Amino acid sequence: MSNVLDSKIPEGPLKDKWTNYKSHVDLVNPANKRSIDVIIVGTGLAGGSAAASLAEMGYNVKAFCFQDSPRRAHSIAAQGGINAAKNYQNDGDSVFRLFYDTIKGGDYRAREANVHRLAEVSANIIDQCVAQGVPFARDYGGLLDNRSFGGTQVQRTFYAKGQTGQQLLLGAYSAMNRQIGLGKIKMYNRHEMLELVVVNGKARGIIARNLVTGELERHSGHAVVLATGGYGNVFFLSTNAMGSNASAAWRAHKKGAFFANPCYTQIHPTCIPRSGDYQSKLTLMSESLRNDGRIWVPKNMEDAIAIREGRLKPTDLKEEDRDYYLERRYPAFGNLVPRDVASRAAKERCDAGYGVNKTGEAVYLDFDAAIMRYGQEKANLLHETNASEARIRELGEAVVESKYGNLFQMYEKIVDDNPYKTPMMIYPAVHYTMGGLWVDYNLMTTVEGCFSAGEANFSDHGANRLGASALMQGLADGYFVLPYTIGGYLAADIRTGKISTDLPEFVEAENDVRRRLEHFINNKGTKSVDHFHKALGKVMWDNVGMARNEAGLKEAIVEIRRIREEFHRDVFVPGTINEFNPELEKATRVEDFLELGELFAIDALHRTESCGGHFREESQTEDGEAMRDDVNFTYAAAWQWTGNPQEPVLHKEHLEFKEIELKQRSYK
Amino acid sequence: MKLTLKIWRQKDRNDKGKIETYPIDNVSEHMSFLEMMDVLNEQLISEGKEPVAFDHDCREGICGMCSMFINGEAHGPDRGVTTCQLHMRKFNDGDTIYVEPFRAKGFPVIKDLVVDRSAFDRIQHAGGFVSVNTSGNTQDANAIPIPKNDADKAFDAATCIGCGACVATCKNASAMLFVSAKVSQFALLPQGKVEAQQRVLNMVEQMDKEGFGNCTNTGACEVECPKGISLENIARMNREFLKAAVTAE
Ligand SMILES: Cc1cc2nc3c(=O)[nH]c(=O)nc-3n(C[C@H](O)[C@H](O)[C@H](O)COP(=O)(O)OP(=O)(O)OC[C@H]3O[C@@H](n4cnc5c(N)ncnc54)[C@H](O)[C@@H]3O)c2cc1C
Ligand code: SF4
Ligand code: FES
């Protein structure tokens, strides 16, 4: 079966593949580019950068987003930073090291050739962004500053305070604006793609709904790029924006694009815990906090209960009554273990009954030791040899404020508690999805002419993504990879001419969409869309979340089917099709999540090993650490839609590691 | 908490629209304002009524999608936050809360609390960029050192989220704070200086075309801006504009 999957990796040594590829790929001459239309769905870092680049090259670009402006794509929310192998800090970084860290961080489940290319182009991204006027953080000499991130040993992360995603996206948005002004990009805001149109086996267009008027529109193109982000909202609660959804990718999947590794999800350890049933989303607290915060829960059950019932305060607990469980379990890395390890450890303690808020799902992130340490250093610096404890604390708080002030303020706004005085409460939350549309080296899916970029594809992060690497991948795909690979594909399409939207495939696709929408409006059930989305999210979180086992996954599959059946029978969507109707938008997204959720669980069930973000309880060492099974699972699982969500067909892309030796990760 | 909500309902752009009253119970002080609106909408849906349409996405104060004029203030009574970051603990049990859309000639209402801010995009199309291609063949990022102070100021200006609160707040519905933030960001950086003069002329021209009013220095915009964009930027834009206008003659 696997012969269907040709990853099209160029021949030659790893480090020369991309250079050779670029030298030999077919090109489209400028006159021909003018008669070629490219549709780009999504204007986040991946789609925005692709749209700008392809328009500059001369293609006619049509770009789509469901927000009211391309500047509002979910990429805007990224906080921490973007990696690049610039080695400005002269600390031994290199393309190889970034490549190596990404493969290892991904727990040896990513494709070597793609990851190497990513590392190669990473440095160019920073040059490009600076040229566009992206205001990265600088040092007093006027040069770019770096921070370290995600437990790597070098400082390769570029940042713009806590708003790196915003500044990078506004950079891509500005490049788009220039092309929109020149008429090379036609921008469709408040438009949602609801179907992919395939003609003679090739992606030739989309059906989009104008979200203001409700009208269905047909758009044709010689290639379609899906840069529509991740599917973390299948869990209902996640750090993703409310509108983030899987529909574009899922519709492509149902038209023949294989969906790879859906079960690889990143659960971020430091998010603000849930406060009640009305909760609509979860807020991330940047990973950088773990550089200075110590994570703990009470050592004794009575204390944990007393804290939950409000009879005891965390600051009342003596040092010896606290369990700094990460430092205890992982003395070498302590609080800086990778995200997946930190998340599971928090869950383990809370499941054992040591959680510290009303829901029992929270642990402490304590800055007291850091405050006192920084305070003492500062006092020494100021020659205040007899500084009182209060004075040291005051000095220390000022240092912590200068490093994390905006995060502490954000926490206080949400939780109404002062994190300088009482430890923060945190809990893991769904954050990023490594799985996505399967793509070959050209970023093309298994539907010819349908490409996928950014978080929407499965390409570069294996089973776990390192911090600050998603922004890098999105911009690499859009600025530097797609401009070459799409050209290679379109070179064969220069004689096709304009594609008519009157083709029967367009008519049929539009009719299908209309039928789906009418079904929802005419259903007149009794429960809201959110009701079903929350029900799905709960099953996903309980059974397909941080730790998974066979029985739980089987139960989840049955349960998801039940919810899906009930959804179609009993959902109530008010209003009409031909108007601005947010409930209808949600309905089509949840419809797709309900199918994707099942595939997600099926994938998790089939992969009986633990790797990266995927932890199978059956595959762990005696002391509870994840255990990979390289003999049986060194492959990417690419699923084919068969018309029945219960019977997807598995295709395997076997992963070969020529430059790197496979090792079990250890952070002890 | 028990509240009375007075919310602007308007079917579409052409509808006249009016305020409707909705009582709501069991509001937790830990909810965000938008979560309170979610609860109201669930309530309306369960009664078979149309929920209130409002814009939102990130719900953490960065995408600029949420708007709402709450009790006469853009983004509500708290300072330095967007509506999605506003929490119900800022209100009291028994309060009556008025919720209206951002109003301005340049921001026509689409439905209920949703307005059309595409005029902001069009101003950016006119000049909100540096004309550099994305070839990757630019010079090394550290080739031109930028004084930290300039870089920091450019960053501060660049943190504008394009929400439109400044326009909604201004009695003249002026977009000066928004436009000046972009003009300033680029004027402060060597990469942006090359086209600075043309940029400011083009963006201001588009701003006027979109029907935004004049700036009479009331400073209300700065007070309501959730990102603390400073009036300094308007002063800088005025200087840039004068410089450009003089040399353009
Ligand atoms: C809180 C948070 C912090 C993060 N911090 C970091 C960080 O510090 N460093 C890092 O590297 N990564 C970070 N990430 C991850 C990173 O932000 C994302 O993975 C990345 O931005 C995704 O970019 P994208 O372009 O693939 O998609 P998105 O930015 O999600 O864009 C998706 C686009 O697709 C459009 N779209 C979707 N569906 C449709 C449809 N059906 N029709 C039309 N349009 C559609 C949307 O309108 C949008 O324009 C963070 C993520 C979160 C949630
Ligand atoms: S200047 Fe402030 S109020 Fe105006 S759009 Fe920007 S962030 Fe919003
Ligand atoms: S929803 Fe994004 S800023 Fe409020």
Tab-separated table of C-alpha atoms in Angstrom, chain B residues 48-161:
chain	number	residue	atom	x	y	z
B	48	GLY	CA	-35.043	29.653	20.365
B	49	LYS	CA	-33.956	33.291	19.922
B	50	GLU	CA	-31.151	34.789	17.883
B	51	PRO	CA	-27.911	35.176	19.780
B	52	VAL	CA	-26.094	38.514	19.842
B	53	ALA	CA	-23.415	38.744	17.147
B	54	PHE	CA	-20.034	40.089	18.272
B	55	ASP	CA	-16.502	39.864	16.924
B	56	HIS	CA	-13.825	37.989	18.845
B	57	ASP	CA	-11.076	35.459	18.239
B	58	CYS	CA	-7.936	35.250	20.362
B	59	ARG	CA	-9.604	36.205	23.648
B	60	GLU	CA	-6.296	37.307	25.054
B	61	GLY	CA	-6.019	40.896	23.930
B	62	ILE	CA	-3.806	40.566	20.882
B	63	CYS	CA	-5.786	39.941	17.692
B	64	GLY	CA	-7.796	43.167	17.882
B	65	MET	CA	-10.956	41.427	16.773
B	66	CYS	CA	-13.169	42.206	19.770
B	67	SER	CA	-14.694	45.630	20.065
B	68	MET	CA	-17.838	46.752	22.003
B	69	PHE	CA	-18.623	50.065	23.587
B	70	ILE	CA	-19.463	49.205	27.175
B	71	ASN	CA	-21.197	51.785	29.366
B	72	GLY	CA	-19.956	54.515	27.068
B	73	GLU	CA	-16.341	53.364	26.910
B	74	ALA	CA	-14.481	51.465	24.214
B	75	HIS	CA	-13.456	48.089	25.685
B	76	GLY	CA	-15.285	48.967	28.916
B	77	PRO	CA	-14.293	50.519	32.226
B	78	ASP	CA	-10.898	48.884	32.806
B	79	ARG	CA	-7.724	50.471	31.426
B	80	GLY	CA	-5.089	48.861	29.238
B	81	VAL	CA	-7.293	45.904	28.308
B	82	THR	CA	-9.483	44.807	25.445
B	83	THR	CA	-13.062	43.658	25.924
B	84	CYS	CA	-11.987	40.024	25.908
B	85	GLN	CA	-9.641	40.724	28.851
B	86	LEU	CA	-12.244	42.600	30.840
B	87	HIS	CA	-13.504	40.596	33.803
B	88	MET	CA	-16.886	40.684	35.436
B	89	ARG	CA	-15.309	41.516	38.780
B	90	LYS	CA	-15.153	45.081	37.454
B	91	PHE	CA	-18.952	45.199	37.768
B	92	ASN	CA	-21.317	44.920	40.716
B	93	ASP	CA	-24.317	42.781	41.429
B	94	GLY	CA	-27.436	44.513	40.145
B	95	ASP	CA	-25.632	46.686	37.583
B	96	THR	CA	-27.211	47.715	34.315
B	97	ILE	CA	-24.685	47.480	31.487
B	98	TYR	CA	-25.045	49.141	28.092
B	99	VAL	CA	-23.327	47.345	25.225
B	100	GLU	CA	-23.065	49.034	21.844
B	101	PRO	CA	-20.906	48.678	18.724
B	102	PHE	CA	-17.914	50.889	17.960
B	103	ARG	CA	-19.530	53.788	16.145
B	104	ALA	CA	-17.907	55.840	13.392
B	105	LYS	CA	-18.677	56.796	9.831
B	106	GLY	CA	-15.654	54.761	8.759
B	107	PHE	CA	-16.955	51.663	10.652
B	108	PRO	CA	-20.435	50.725	9.349
B	109	VAL	CA	-22.334	48.168	11.452
B	110	ILE	CA	-22.554	44.684	9.921
B	111	LYS	CA	-24.792	43.146	12.552
B	112	ASP	CA	-25.498	43.835	16.237
B	113	LEU	CA	-22.074	44.601	17.734
B	114	VAL	CA	-20.044	43.672	14.650
B	115	VAL	CA	-18.616	46.525	12.589
B	116	ASP	CA	-16.695	46.720	9.334
B	117	ARG	CA	-13.165	47.979	9.965
B	118	SER	CA	-11.801	47.278	6.495
B	119	ALA	CA	-11.031	50.996	6.127
B	120	PHE	CA	-8.055	50.314	8.419
B	121	ASP	CA	-6.776	47.694	5.995
B	122	ARG	CA	-7.139	50.055	3.053
B	123	ILE	CA	-5.050	52.677	4.831
B	124	GLN	CA	-2.344	50.047	5.287
B	125	HIS	CA	-2.525	49.078	1.615
B	126	ALA	CA	-1.728	52.679	0.780
B	127	GLY	CA	1.642	52.634	2.493
B	128	GLY	CA	1.924	50.467	5.588
B	129	PHE	CA	4.954	48.522	4.385
B	130	VAL	CA	8.600	48.632	3.432
B	131	SER	CA	9.060	47.942	-0.281
B	132	VAL	CA	11.366	44.979	-0.015
B	133	ASN	CA	10.849	41.677	-1.781
B	134	THR	CA	10.749	38.452	0.182
B	135	SER	CA	13.550	36.868	-1.797
B	136	GLY	CA	15.693	36.072	1.204
B	137	ASN	CA	18.556	37.886	-0.492
B	138	THR	CA	18.457	40.869	1.801
B	139	GLN	CA	21.512	41.823	3.792
B	140	ASP	CA	22.414	40.209	7.096
B	141	ALA	CA	20.031	41.168	9.881
B	142	ASN	CA	22.838	42.656	11.943
B	143	ALA	CA	24.356	44.693	9.093
B	144	ILE	CA	22.703	47.893	10.318
B	145	PRO	CA	22.768	48.290	14.087
B	146	ILE	CA	19.705	50.123	15.387
B	147	PRO	CA	19.968	52.110	18.624
B	148	LYS	CA	18.062	50.231	21.299
B	149	ASN	CA	15.991	53.281	22.108
B	150	ASP	CA	14.759	53.628	18.511
B	151	ALA	CA	14.101	49.900	18.270
B	152	ASP	CA	12.117	49.973	21.515
B	153	LYS	CA	10.067	52.975	20.416
B	154	ALA	CA	9.376	51.393	17.038
B	155	PHE	CA	8.259	48.273	18.862
B	156	ASP	CA	5.951	50.219	21.165
B	157	ALA	CA	4.274	51.834	18.161
B	158	ALA	CA	4.074	48.484	16.378
B	159	THR	CA	2.068	46.902	19.204
B	160	CYS	CA	-1.138	48.578	17.936
B	161	ILE	CA	-3.687	45.805	17.436
